[in-house]
Amino acid sequence: MPPAGSSVQLAGPLAADATRTATGVSGKRGKRRGGTSPWAYVGIAAIVLYCLAPFYWMVVSALRRPADQFSNKAFPWPISLTNFESAFKPSNGFGRALLNSLVVAGLTTILTLIIGITAAYVLARLEFRFKNVILAAIIATSMFPGISLLVPLLKLFVSIHWINTFQAMILPSMSFALPLAVFNLTAFFKQMPFALEEAAQIDGASPMQAFRKVILPLAAPGVFTTAILTFIAAWNEFIIALSVTNKQDMRTAPVITSLFTGQYGYDQPFGTQMAAGVVVTVPLVILVLFFQRRIVEGLTSGGVK
């Protein structure tokens, strides 16, 4: 037996076989790592171009002069900011509409997270009868198209005098966002070991303290992803906000953008609408790009253990 710390030397055919085996394995690994097909990059580039082309054309159309708004050139020249100035004219009410959208989307996100986190934690941690039925019913509510609920909602809001109020826009948005939030967060909480809470309670923490100080910080990626998705959905909501408001100072940005009028009242303000679309979309794009790592972490958590 060789002494400790020494290496065993192979000689003759054994050494040759070992060398060939090691070379073959390393060669296969190298091919596997560096063998990505060029067509994969072509496919990725095609998908990226397909997704970004509408946004690029919106930006280009917003930067054209009003006289060139129907031009088909790929780059606007000369560049003009007239469309942005027109979008923010006081008569359009676009600035107030942006504030309304921020209030509606922000409150919808906060309330959805408060209710969604609580419900998801109960469904993930507690055992009770019909738990799976309740979860299935929550998910099933998201299958109803929003347009099918518009007439009863409108009749209800008229009867309780909620027309032209924020709650008439927030509550329907929550009803569509909550099922997705509960579903995502339930799956996220389920993949967390219960021993974390037990250890915190052994150290003297109450169940609520264990949840607030141990589980909730660890669930930050899932919570953050749910918040981003809820905010984007509420920010872009159109049909409910259009139906429950008839005053300009209560309308949201997507609704105000669709109601822009041209110089003479009957012409289509294409460039102004594109400028408003850029203002509405760019903050969301920056938000997603800035927090893309956390979003990916939240979407993929629980997929691999």
PDB file of C-alpha atoms in Angstrom:
ATOM      1  CA  MET A   1       0.000   0.000   0.000  1.00  0.00           C
ATOM      2  CA  PRO A   2       1.449   3.402  -0.956  1.00  0.00           C
ATOM      3  CA  PRO A   3       2.184   5.816   1.832  1.00  0.00           C
ATOM      4  CA  ALA A   4      -0.313   8.579   2.696  1.00  0.00           C
ATOM      5  CA  GLY A   5       0.009  11.681   0.519  1.00  0.00           C
ATOM      6  CA  SER A   6       1.729   9.853  -2.352  1.00  0.00           C
ATOM      7  CA  SER A   7       0.218   9.414  -5.818  1.00  0.00           C
ATOM      8  CA  VAL A   8      -0.184   6.103  -7.629  1.00  0.00           C
ATOM      9  CA  GLN A   9       1.625   5.907 -10.961  1.00  0.00           C
ATOM     10  CA  LEU A  10       0.193   3.745 -13.745  1.00  0.00           C
ATOM     11  CA  ALA A  11       2.477   2.276 -16.319  1.00  0.00           C
ATOM     12  CA  GLY A  12       2.148   0.415 -19.583  1.00  0.00           C
ATOM     13  CA  PRO A  13      -1.282  -0.430 -21.071  1.00  0.00           C
ATOM     14  CA  LEU A  14      -3.143   0.729 -17.967  1.00  0.00           C
ATOM     15  CA  ALA A  15      -1.705   4.228 -18.264  1.00  0.00           C
ATOM     16  CA  ALA A  16      -2.577   4.380 -21.967  1.00  0.00           C
ATOM     17  CA  ASP A  17      -6.161   3.247 -21.339  1.00  0.00           C
ATOM     18  CA  ALA A  18      -6.600   5.755 -18.528  1.00  0.00           C
ATOM     19  CA  THR A  19      -5.250   8.562 -20.734  1.00  0.00           C
ATOM     20  CA  ARG A  20      -7.575   7.662 -23.603  1.00  0.00           C
ATOM     21  CA  THR A  21     -10.578   7.447 -21.254  1.00  0.00           C
ATOM     22  CA  ALA A  22      -9.857  10.805 -19.610  1.00  0.00           C
ATOM     23  CA  THR A  23      -9.275  12.435 -23.009  1.00  0.00           C
ATOM     24  CA  GLY A  24     -12.513  11.019 -24.396  1.00  0.00           C
ATOM     25  CA  VAL A  25     -14.563  12.154 -21.399  1.00  0.00           C
ATOM     26  CA  SER A  26     -13.091  15.660 -21.405  1.00  0.00           C
ATOM     27  CA  GLY A  27     -13.591  15.883 -25.143  1.00  0.00           C
ATOM     28  CA  LYS A  28     -17.257  14.917 -24.857  1.00  0.00           C
ATOM     29  CA  ARG A  29     -17.752  17.435 -22.061  1.00  0.00           C
ATOM     30  CA  GLY A  30     -16.102  20.138 -24.116  1.00  0.00           C
ATOM     31  CA  LYS A  31     -18.323  19.361 -27.097  1.00  0.00           C
ATOM     32  CA  ARG A  32     -21.396  19.316 -24.908  1.00  0.00           C
ATOM     33  CA  ARG A  33     -20.568  22.705 -23.387  1.00  0.00           C
ATOM     34  CA  GLY A  34     -19.496  24.481 -26.524  1.00  0.00           C
ATOM     35  CA  GLY A  35     -21.746  22.758 -29.050  1.00  0.00           C
ATOM     36  CA  THR A  36     -24.613  25.261 -29.125  1.00  0.00           C
ATOM     37  CA  SER A  37     -26.042  25.416 -32.605  1.00  0.00           C
ATOM     38  CA  PRO A  38     -25.936  28.778 -34.413  1.00  0.00           C
ATOM     39  CA  TRP A  39     -29.601  28.260 -35.232  1.00  0.00           C
ATOM     40  CA  ALA A  40     -30.388  28.635 -31.535  1.00  0.00           C
ATOM     41  CA  TYR A  41     -29.028  32.181 -31.597  1.00  0.00           C
ATOM     42  CA  VAL A  42     -30.932  32.870 -34.815  1.00  0.00           C
ATOM     43  CA  GLY A  43     -34.156  31.715 -33.177  1.00  0.00           C
ATOM     44  CA  ILE A  44     -33.528  33.837 -30.085  1.00  0.00           C
ATOM     45  CA  ALA A  45     -32.779  36.878 -32.241  1.00  0.00           C
ATOM     46  CA  ALA A  46     -35.975  36.317 -34.244  1.00  0.00           C
ATOM     47  CA  ILE A  47     -38.080  36.139 -31.064  1.00  0.00           C
ATOM     48  CA  VAL A  48     -36.463  39.293 -29.648  1.00  0.00           C
ATOM     49  CA  LEU A  49     -37.044  41.196 -32.891  1.00  0.00           C
ATOM     50  CA  TYR A  50     -40.639  39.991 -33.060  1.00  0.00           C
ATOM     51  CA  CYS A  51     -41.294  41.223 -29.516  1.00  0.00           C
ATOM     52  CA  LEU A  52     -39.465  44.546 -29.832  1.00  0.00           C
ATOM     53  CA  ALA A  53     -40.621  45.547 -33.332  1.00  0.00           C
ATOM     54  CA  PRO A  54     -44.003  47.008 -32.219  1.00  0.00           C
ATOM     55  CA  PHE A  55     -42.366  48.954 -29.393  1.00  0.00           C
ATOM     56  CA  TYR A  56     -39.669  50.276 -31.745  1.00  0.00           C
ATOM     57  CA  TRP A  57     -42.279  51.415 -34.254  1.00  0.00           C
ATOM     58  CA  MET A  58     -44.237  53.131 -31.482  1.00  0.00           C
ATOM     59  CA  VAL A  59     -41.134  55.080 -30.428  1.00  0.00           C
ATOM     60  CA  VAL A  60     -40.307  55.959 -34.032  1.00  0.00           C
ATOM     61  CA  SER A  61     -43.864  57.158 -34.697  1.00  0.00           C
ATOM     62  CA  ALA A  62     -43.830  59.260 -31.528  1.00  0.00           C
ATOM     63  CA  LEU A  63     -40.636  61.030 -32.609  1.00  0.00           C
ATOM     64  CA  ARG A  64     -41.903  62.002 -36.069  1.00  0.00           C
ATOM     65  CA  ARG A  65     -43.207  65.424 -36.964  1.00  0.00           C
ATOM     66  CA  PRO A  66     -47.014  65.589 -37.171  1.00  0.00           C
ATOM     67  CA  ALA A  67     -46.721  66.141 -40.915  1.00  0.00           C
ATOM     68  CA  ASP A  68     -44.754  62.863 -41.224  1.00  0.00           C
ATOM     69  CA  GLN A  69     -46.863  60.734 -38.894  1.00  0.00           C
ATOM     70  CA  PHE A  70     -47.867  58.266 -41.636  1.00  0.00           C
ATOM     71  CA  SER A  71     -44.362  57.915 -43.056  1.00  0.00           C
ATOM     72  CA  ASN A  72     -42.949  54.382 -43.415  1.00  0.00           C
ATOM     73  CA  LYS A  73     -39.301  55.302 -42.867  1.00  0.00           C
ATOM     74  CA  ALA A  74     -37.500  53.128 -40.327  1.00  0.00           C
ATOM     75  CA  PHE A  75     -35.901  56.138 -38.613  1.00  0.00           C
ATOM     76  CA  PRO A  76     -37.585  59.487 -37.896  1.00  0.00           C
ATOM     77  CA  TRP A  77     -35.811  62.480 -39.355  1.00  0.00           C
ATOM     78  CA  PRO A  78     -35.909  65.227 -38.364  1.00  0.00           C
ATOM     79  CA  ILE A  79     -36.683  64.146 -34.807  1.00  0.00           C
ATOM     80  CA  SER A  80     -39.498  66.100 -33.210  1.00  0.00           C
ATOM     81  CA  LEU A  81     -40.974  66.195 -29.683  1.00  0.00           C
ATOM     82  CA  THR A  82     -44.191  67.866 -30.810  1.00  0.00           C
ATOM     83  CA  ASN A  83     -46.240  64.717 -30.236  1.00  0.00           C
ATOM     84  CA  PHE A  84     -45.101  64.528 -26.611  1.00  0.00           C
ATOM     85  CA  GLU A  85     -45.985  68.183 -26.078  1.00  0.00           C
ATOM     86  CA  SER A  86     -49.420  67.562 -27.572  1.00  0.00           C
ATOM     87  CA  ALA A  87     -49.976  64.531 -25.346  1.00  0.00           C
ATOM     88  CA  PHE A  88     -49.417  66.602 -22.206  1.00  0.00           C
ATOM     89  CA  LYS A  89     -51.675  69.485 -23.232  1.00  0.00           C
ATOM     90  CA  PRO A  90     -53.948  70.411 -20.306  1.00  0.00           C
ATOM     91  CA  SER A  91     -57.032  69.791 -22.446  1.00  0.00           C
ATOM     92  CA  ASN A  92     -56.068  66.114 -22.848  1.00  0.00           C
ATOM     93  CA  GLY A  93     -55.764  65.466 -19.111  1.00  0.00           C
ATOM     94  CA  PHE A  94     -52.945  62.991 -19.671  1.00  0.00           C
ATOM     95  CA  GLY A  95     -50.908  64.089 -16.639  1.00  0.00           C
ATOM     96  CA  ARG A  96     -53.861  63.549 -14.270  1.00  0.00           C
ATOM     97  CA  ALA A  97     -54.558  60.220 -15.976  1.00  0.00           C
ATOM     98  CA  LEU A  98     -51.022  59.024 -15.239  1.00  0.00           C
ATOM     99  CA  LEU A  99     -51.545  59.882 -11.571  1.00  0.00           C
ATOM    100  CA  ASN A 100     -54.850  57.995 -11.568  1.00  0.00           C
ATOM    101  CA  SER A 101     -53.190  54.949 -13.111  1.00  0.00           C
ATOM    102  CA  LEU A 102     -50.463  55.055 -10.479  1.00  0.00           C
ATOM    103  CA  VAL A 103     -53.028  55.232  -7.661  1.00  0.00           C
ATOM    104  CA  VAL A 104     -55.153  52.399  -9.062  1.00  0.00           C
ATOM    105  CA  ALA A 105     -52.214  50.114  -9.899  1.00  0.00           C
ATOM    106  CA  GLY A 106     -50.408  50.857  -6.637  1.00  0.00           C
ATOM    107  CA  LEU A 107     -53.397  50.243  -4.365  1.00  0.00           C
ATOM    108  CA  THR A 108     -54.391  47.159  -6.348  1.00  0.00           C
ATOM    109  CA  THR A 109     -50.903  45.725  -5.916  1.00  0.00           C
ATOM    110  CA  ILE A 110     -50.716  46.468  -2.185  1.00  0.00           C
ATOM    111  CA  LEU A 111     -54.161  45.037  -1.389  1.00  0.00           C
ATOM    112  CA  THR A 112     -53.588  41.997  -3.614  1.00  0.00           C
ATOM    113  CA  LEU A 113     -50.313  41.215  -1.840  1.00  0.00           C
ATOM    114  CA  ILE A 114     -51.816  41.593   1.646  1.00  0.00           C
ATOM    115  CA  ILE A 115     -54.728  39.261   0.894  1.00  0.00           C
ATOM    116  CA  GLY A 116     -52.791  36.960  -1.435  1.00  0.00           C
ATOM    117  CA  ILE A 117     -49.879  36.363   0.951  1.00  0.00           C
ATOM    118  CA  THR A 118     -52.235  35.562   3.824  1.00  0.00           C
ATOM    119  CA  ALA A 119     -54.412  33.194   1.788  1.00  0.00           C
ATOM    120  CA  ALA A 120     -51.439  31.492   0.135  1.00  0.00           C
ATOM    121  CA  TYR A 121     -49.691  30.903   3.454  1.00  0.00           C
ATOM    122  CA  VAL A 122     -52.810  29.334   4.956  1.00  0.00           C
ATOM    123  CA  LEU A 123     -53.308  27.078   1.925  1.00  0.00           C
ATOM    124  CA  ALA A 124     -49.657  26.053   1.919  1.00  0.00           C
ATOM    125  CA  ARG A 125     -49.150  25.415   5.631  1.00  0.00           C
ATOM    126  CA  LEU A 126     -52.473  24.380   7.200  1.00  0.00           C
ATOM    127  CA  GLU A 127     -54.258  21.085   6.664  1.00  0.00           C
ATOM    128  CA  PHE A 128     -58.055  21.219   6.548  1.00  0.00           C
ATOM    129  CA  ARG A 129     -60.876  19.644   4.629  1.00  0.00           C
ATOM    130  CA  PHE A 130     -61.592  20.759   1.082  1.00  0.00           C
ATOM    131  CA  LYS A 131     -58.325  22.682   0.849  1.00  0.00           C
ATOM    132  CA  ASN A 132     -57.679  21.473  -2.696  1.00  0.00           C
ATOM    133  CA  VAL A 133     -61.267  22.288  -3.661  1.00  0.00           C
ATOM    134  CA  ILE A 134     -60.839  25.831  -2.383  1.00  0.00           C
ATOM    135  CA  LEU A 135     -57.588  26.257  -4.283  1.00  0.00           C
ATOM    136  CA  ALA A 136     -59.203  24.908  -7.455  1.00  0.00           C
ATOM    137  CA  ALA A 137     -62.129  27.306  -7.034  1.00  0.00           C
ATOM    138  CA  ILE A 138     -59.739  30.249  -6.621  1.00  0.00           C
ATOM    139  CA  ILE A 139     -57.917  29.295  -9.806  1.00  0.00           C
ATOM    140  CA  ALA A 140     -61.201  28.707 -11.656  1.00  0.00           C
ATOM    141  CA  THR A 141     -62.329  32.281 -11.005  1.00  0.00           C
ATOM    142  CA  SER A 142     -59.495  33.539 -13.195  1.00  0.00           C
ATOM    143  CA  MET A 143     -60.975  31.710 -16.196  1.00  0.00           C
ATOM    144  CA  PHE A 144     -63.919  34.096 -16.535  1.00  0.00           C
ATOM    145  CA  PRO A 145     -63.285  36.756 -19.201  1.00  0.00           C
ATOM    146  CA  GLY A 146     -63.502  40.280 -17.906  1.00  0.00           C
ATOM    147  CA  ILE A 147     -66.023  41.346 -20.536  1.00  0.00           C
ATOM    148  CA  SER A 148     -68.551  38.792 -19.217  1.00  0.00           C
ATOM    149  CA  LEU A 149     -68.507  40.472 -15.790  1.00  0.00           C
ATOM    150  CA  LEU A 150     -68.759  44.009 -17.109  1.00  0.00           C
ATOM    151  CA  VAL A 151     -72.548  44.357 -17.231  1.00  0.00           C
ATOM    152  CA  PRO A 152     -73.277  43.047 -13.702  1.00  0.00           C
ATOM    153  CA  LEU A 153     -70.395  45.069 -12.290  1.00  0.00           C
ATOM    154  CA  LEU A 154     -71.607  48.215 -14.004  1.00  0.00           C
ATOM    155  CA  LYS A 155     -75.162  47.668 -12.719  1.00  0.00           C
ATOM    156  CA  LEU A 156     -73.851  47.082  -9.194  1.00  0.00           C
ATOM    157  CA  PHE A 157     -71.622  50.174  -9.204  1.00  0.00           C
ATOM    158  CA  VAL A 158     -74.438  52.361 -10.494  1.00  0.00           C
ATOM    159  CA  SER A 159     -76.763  51.176  -7.734  1.00  0.00           C
ATOM    160  CA  ILE A 160     -74.216  51.855  -4.958  1.00  0.00           C
ATOM    161  CA  HIS A 161     -73.011  55.133  -6.540  1.00  0.00           C
ATOM    162  CA  TRP A 162     -69.467  53.975  -7.252  1.00  0.00           C
ATOM    163  CA  ILE A 163     -69.217  55.384 -10.767  1.00  0.00           C
ATOM    164  CA  ASN A 164     -66.200  57.711 -11.125  1.00  0.00           C
ATOM    165  CA  THR A 165     -64.501  56.357  -8.010  1.00  0.00           C
ATOM    166  CA  PHE A 166     -61.165  54.615  -7.497  1.00  0.00           C
ATOM    167  CA  GLN A 167     -62.705  51.630  -5.737  1.00  0.00           C
ATOM    168  CA  ALA A 168     -64.761  50.857  -8.840  1.00  0.00           C
ATOM    169  CA  MET A 169     -61.495  50.321 -10.716  1.00  0.00           C
ATOM    170  CA  ILE A 170     -59.448  48.759  -7.904  1.00  0.00           C
ATOM    171  CA  LEU A 171     -61.813  45.985  -6.769  1.00  0.00           C
ATOM    172  CA  PRO A 172     -62.376  44.453 -10.239  1.00  0.00           C
ATOM    173  CA  SER A 173     -58.630  44.565 -10.901  1.00  0.00           C
ATOM    174  CA  MET A 174     -58.053  42.762  -7.609  1.00  0.00           C
ATOM    175  CA  SER A 175     -60.578  40.076  -8.532  1.00  0.00           C
ATOM    176  CA  PHE A 176     -58.511  39.233 -11.613  1.00  0.00           C
ATOM    177  CA  ALA A 177     -55.109  39.561  -9.941  1.00  0.00           C
ATOM    178  CA  LEU A 178     -55.820  37.652  -6.706  1.00  0.00           C
ATOM    179  CA  PRO A 179     -56.223  34.139  -8.208  1.00  0.00           C
ATOM    180  CA  LEU A 180     -52.838  34.344  -9.927  1.00  0.00           C
ATOM    181  CA  ALA A 181     -51.215  35.793  -6.803  1.00  0.00           C
ATOM    182  CA  VAL A 182     -52.621  33.070  -4.531  1.00  0.00           C
ATOM    183  CA  PHE A 183     -51.630  30.327  -6.965  1.00  0.00           C
ATOM    184  CA  ASN A 184     -48.054  31.584  -7.373  1.00  0.00           C
ATOM    185  CA  LEU A 185     -47.465  32.274  -3.704  1.00  0.00           C
ATOM    186  CA  THR A 186     -49.009  28.973  -2.567  1.00  0.00           C
ATOM    187  CA  ALA A 187     -46.551  27.048  -4.724  1.00  0.00           C
ATOM    188  CA  PHE A 188     -43.743  29.232  -3.404  1.00  0.00           C
ATOM    189  CA  PHE A 189     -44.615  28.702   0.267  1.00  0.00           C
ATOM    190  CA  LYS A 190     -45.040  24.940  -0.219  1.00  0.00           C
ATOM    191  CA  GLN A 191     -41.425  24.488  -1.309  1.00  0.00           C
ATOM    192  CA  MET A 192     -40.141  26.114   1.907  1.00  0.00           C
ATOM    193  CA  PRO A 193     -39.278  23.597   4.670  1.00  0.00           C
ATOM    194  CA  PHE A 194     -41.563  23.748   7.700  1.00  0.00           C
ATOM    195  CA  ALA A 195     -38.492  23.297   9.924  1.00  0.00           C
ATOM    196  CA  LEU A 196     -37.716  26.995   9.492  1.00  0.00           C
ATOM    197  CA  GLU A 197     -40.818  28.016  11.411  1.00  0.00           C
ATOM    198  CA  GLU A 198     -40.336  25.283  13.983  1.00  0.00           C
ATOM    199  CA  ALA A 199     -36.796  26.471  14.689  1.00  0.00           C
ATOM    200  CA  ALA A 200     -37.996  30.064  15.087  1.00  0.00           C
ATOM    201  CA  GLN A 201     -40.765  29.004  17.468  1.00  0.00           C
ATOM    202  CA  ILE A 202     -38.318  26.923  19.522  1.00  0.00           C
ATOM    203  CA  ASP A 203     -36.261  30.091  19.932  1.00  0.00           C
ATOM    204  CA  GLY A 204     -39.297  31.826  21.394  1.00  0.00           C
ATOM    205  CA  ALA A 205     -40.967  33.414  18.368  1.00  0.00           C
ATOM    206  CA  SER A 206     -44.726  33.299  17.971  1.00  0.00           C
ATOM    207  CA  PRO A 207     -46.226  31.845  14.761  1.00  0.00           C
ATOM    208  CA  MET A 208     -46.821  35.356  13.441  1.00  0.00           C
ATOM    209  CA  GLN A 209     -43.274  36.432  14.277  1.00  0.00           C
ATOM    210  CA  ALA A 210     -41.873  33.307  12.621  1.00  0.00           C
ATOM    211  CA  PHE A 211     -43.836  34.114   9.483  1.00  0.00           C
ATOM    212  CA  ARG A 212     -42.951  37.798   9.467  1.00  0.00           C
ATOM    213  CA  LYS A 213     -39.254  37.527  10.383  1.00  0.00           C
ATOM    214  CA  VAL A 214     -38.275  34.186   8.789  1.00  0.00           C
ATOM    215  CA  ILE A 215     -40.654  33.065   6.031  1.00  0.00           C
ATOM    216  CA  LEU A 216     -41.609  36.406   4.499  1.00  0.00           C
ATOM    217  CA  PRO A 217     -37.996  37.568   3.883  1.00  0.00           C
ATOM    218  CA  LEU A 218     -37.191  34.220   2.269  1.00  0.00           C
ATOM    219  CA  ALA A 219     -40.306  34.540   0.106  1.00  0.00           C
ATOM    220  CA  ALA A 220     -39.217  37.943  -1.214  1.00  0.00           C
ATOM    221  CA  PRO A 221     -38.508  36.749  -4.801  1.00  0.00           C
ATOM    222  CA  GLY A 222     -41.972  35.221  -5.151  1.00  0.00           C
ATOM    223  CA  VAL A 223     -43.680  38.188  -3.529  1.00  0.00           C
ATOM    224  CA  PHE A 224     -41.743  40.636  -5.684  1.00  0.00           C
ATOM    225  CA  THR A 225     -42.599  38.756  -8.880  1.00  0.00           C
ATOM    226  CA  THR A 226     -46.280  38.692  -7.941  1.00  0.00           C
ATOM    227  CA  ALA A 227     -46.174  42.424  -7.203  1.00  0.00           C
ATOM    228  CA  ILE A 228     -44.633  43.236 -10.584  1.00  0.00           C
ATOM    229  CA  LEU A 229     -47.133  41.100 -12.514  1.00  0.00           C
ATOM    230  CA  THR A 230     -50.064  42.562 -10.571  1.00  0.00           C
ATOM    231  CA  PHE A 231     -48.884  46.134 -11.069  1.00  0.00           C
ATOM    232  CA  ILE A 232     -48.434  45.652 -14.814  1.00  0.00           C
ATOM    233  CA  ALA A 233     -51.878  44.072 -15.197  1.00  0.00           C
ATOM    234  CA  ALA A 234     -53.555  46.856 -13.201  1.00  0.00           C
ATOM    235  CA  TRP A 235     -51.592  49.585 -15.005  1.00  0.00           C
ATOM    236  CA  ASN A 236     -52.679  48.264 -18.422  1.00  0.00           C
ATOM    237  CA  GLU A 237     -56.324  47.568 -17.494  1.00  0.00           C
ATOM    238  CA  PHE A 238     -58.663  49.250 -19.968  1.00  0.00           C
ATOM    239  CA  ILE A 239     -62.197  47.903 -20.290  1.00  0.00           C
ATOM    240  CA  ILE A 240     -63.235  48.283 -16.632  1.00  0.00           C
ATOM    241  CA  ALA A 241     -61.707  51.765 -16.318  1.00  0.00           C
ATOM    242  CA  LEU A 242     -63.454  52.835 -19.525  1.00  0.00           C
ATOM    243  CA  SER A 243     -66.847  51.560 -18.375  1.00  0.00           C
ATOM    244  CA  VAL A 244     -66.973  52.879 -14.791  1.00  0.00           C
ATOM    245  CA  THR A 245     -65.717  56.415 -15.478  1.00  0.00           C
ATOM    246  CA  ASN A 246     -67.246  59.216 -17.497  1.00  0.00           C
ATOM    247  CA  LYS A 247     -65.319  62.163 -16.061  1.00  0.00           C
ATOM    248  CA  GLN A 248     -61.974  63.131 -17.538  1.00  0.00           C
ATOM    249  CA  ASP A 249     -60.292  63.725 -14.180  1.00  0.00           C
ATOM    250  CA  MET A 250     -61.031  60.113 -13.073  1.00  0.00           C
ATOM    251  CA  ARG A 251     -59.890  58.268 -16.179  1.00  0.00           C
ATOM    252  CA  THR A 252     -56.666  56.284 -16.335  1.00  0.00           C
ATOM    253  CA  ALA A 253     -53.856  56.689 -18.853  1.00  0.00           C
ATOM    254  CA  PRO A 254     -54.913  53.883 -21.268  1.00  0.00           C
ATOM    255  CA  VAL A 255     -58.460  55.276 -21.389  1.00  0.00           C
ATOM    256  CA  ILE A 256     -57.367  58.882 -21.905  1.00  0.00           C
ATOM    257  CA  THR A 257     -54.981  57.784 -24.667  1.00  0.00           C
ATOM    258  CA  SER A 258     -57.804  56.105 -26.580  1.00  0.00           C
ATOM    259  CA  LEU A 259     -59.933  59.256 -26.301  1.00  0.00           C
ATOM    260  CA  PHE A 260     -57.386  61.732 -27.678  1.00  0.00           C
ATOM    261  CA  THR A 261     -58.854  63.971 -30.365  1.00  0.00           C
ATOM    262  CA  GLY A 262     -57.067  65.534 -33.299  1.00  0.00           C
ATOM    263  CA  GLN A 263     -56.714  69.168 -34.225  1.00  0.00           C
ATOM    264  CA  TYR A 264     -60.159  69.317 -35.848  1.00  0.00           C
ATOM    265  CA  GLY A 265     -61.950  66.800 -33.633  1.00  0.00           C
ATOM    266  CA  TYR A 266     -62.406  64.140 -36.320  1.00  0.00           C
ATOM    267  CA  ASP A 267     -58.843  63.372 -37.499  1.00  0.00           C
ATOM    268  CA  GLN A 268     -56.864  60.597 -35.837  1.00  0.00           C
ATOM    269  CA  PRO A 269     -54.029  61.895 -33.581  1.00  0.00           C
ATOM    270  CA  PHE A 270     -51.802  58.929 -34.400  1.00  0.00           C
ATOM    271  CA  GLY A 271     -48.514  60.554 -33.373  1.00  0.00           C
ATOM    272  CA  THR A 272     -49.919  61.909 -30.091  1.00  0.00           C
ATOM    273  CA  GLN A 273     -51.301  58.491 -29.172  1.00  0.00           C
ATOM    274  CA  MET A 274     -47.938  56.877 -29.925  1.00  0.00           C
ATOM    275  CA  ALA A 275     -46.204  59.436 -27.701  1.00  0.00           C
ATOM    276  CA  ALA A 276     -48.638  58.708 -24.879  1.00  0.00           C
ATOM    277  CA  GLY A 277     -48.058  54.989 -25.412  1.00  0.00           C
ATOM    278  CA  VAL A 278     -44.313  55.498 -25.022  1.00  0.00           C
ATOM    279  CA  VAL A 279     -44.796  57.430 -21.788  1.00  0.00           C
ATOM    280  CA  VAL A 280     -47.067  54.689 -20.416  1.00  0.00           C
ATOM    281  CA  THR A 281     -44.869  51.778 -21.545  1.00  0.00           C
ATOM    282  CA  VAL A 282     -41.310  52.964 -20.890  1.00  0.00           C
ATOM    283  CA  PRO A 283     -41.584  52.969 -17.049  1.00  0.00           C
ATOM    284  CA  LEU A 284     -42.798  49.355 -17.131  1.00  0.00           C
ATOM    285  CA  VAL A 285     -39.976  48.315 -19.462  1.00  0.00           C
ATOM    286  CA  ILE A 286     -37.377  49.979 -17.225  1.00  0.00           C
ATOM    287  CA  LEU A 287     -38.941  48.373 -14.148  1.00  0.00           C
ATOM    288  CA  VAL A 288     -38.833  44.883 -15.652  1.00  0.00           C
ATOM    289  CA  LEU A 289     -35.291  45.275 -16.977  1.00  0.00           C
ATOM    290  CA  PHE A 290     -34.035  46.616 -13.664  1.00  0.00           C
ATOM    291  CA  PHE A 291     -35.591  43.813 -11.621  1.00  0.00           C
ATOM    292  CA  GLN A 292     -35.378  41.017 -14.196  1.00  0.00           C
ATOM    293  CA  ARG A 293     -33.154  38.850 -11.993  1.00  0.00           C
ATOM    294  CA  ARG A 294     -35.610  38.905  -9.107  1.00  0.00           C
ATOM    295  CA  ILE A 295     -38.517  38.231 -11.486  1.00  0.00           C
ATOM    296  CA  VAL A 296     -36.758  35.179 -12.940  1.00  0.00           C
ATOM    297  CA  GLU A 297     -35.920  33.941  -9.439  1.00  0.00           C
ATOM    298  CA  GLY A 298     -39.528  34.258  -8.404  1.00  0.00           C
ATOM    299  CA  LEU A 299     -40.869  32.501 -11.499  1.00  0.00           C
ATOM    300  CA  THR A 300     -38.433  29.602 -11.247  1.00  0.00           C
ATOM    301  CA  SER A 301     -38.475  29.101  -7.456  1.00  0.00           C
ATOM    302  CA  GLY A 302     -39.740  25.671  -6.561  1.00  0.00           C
ATOM    303  CA  GLY A 303     -39.117  24.289 -10.036  1.00  0.00           C
ATOM    304  CA  VAL A 304     -35.843  22.615  -9.019  1.00  0.00           C
ATOM    305  CA  LYS A 305     -35.124  21.303  -5.535  1.00  0.00           C
TER     306      LYS A 305
END
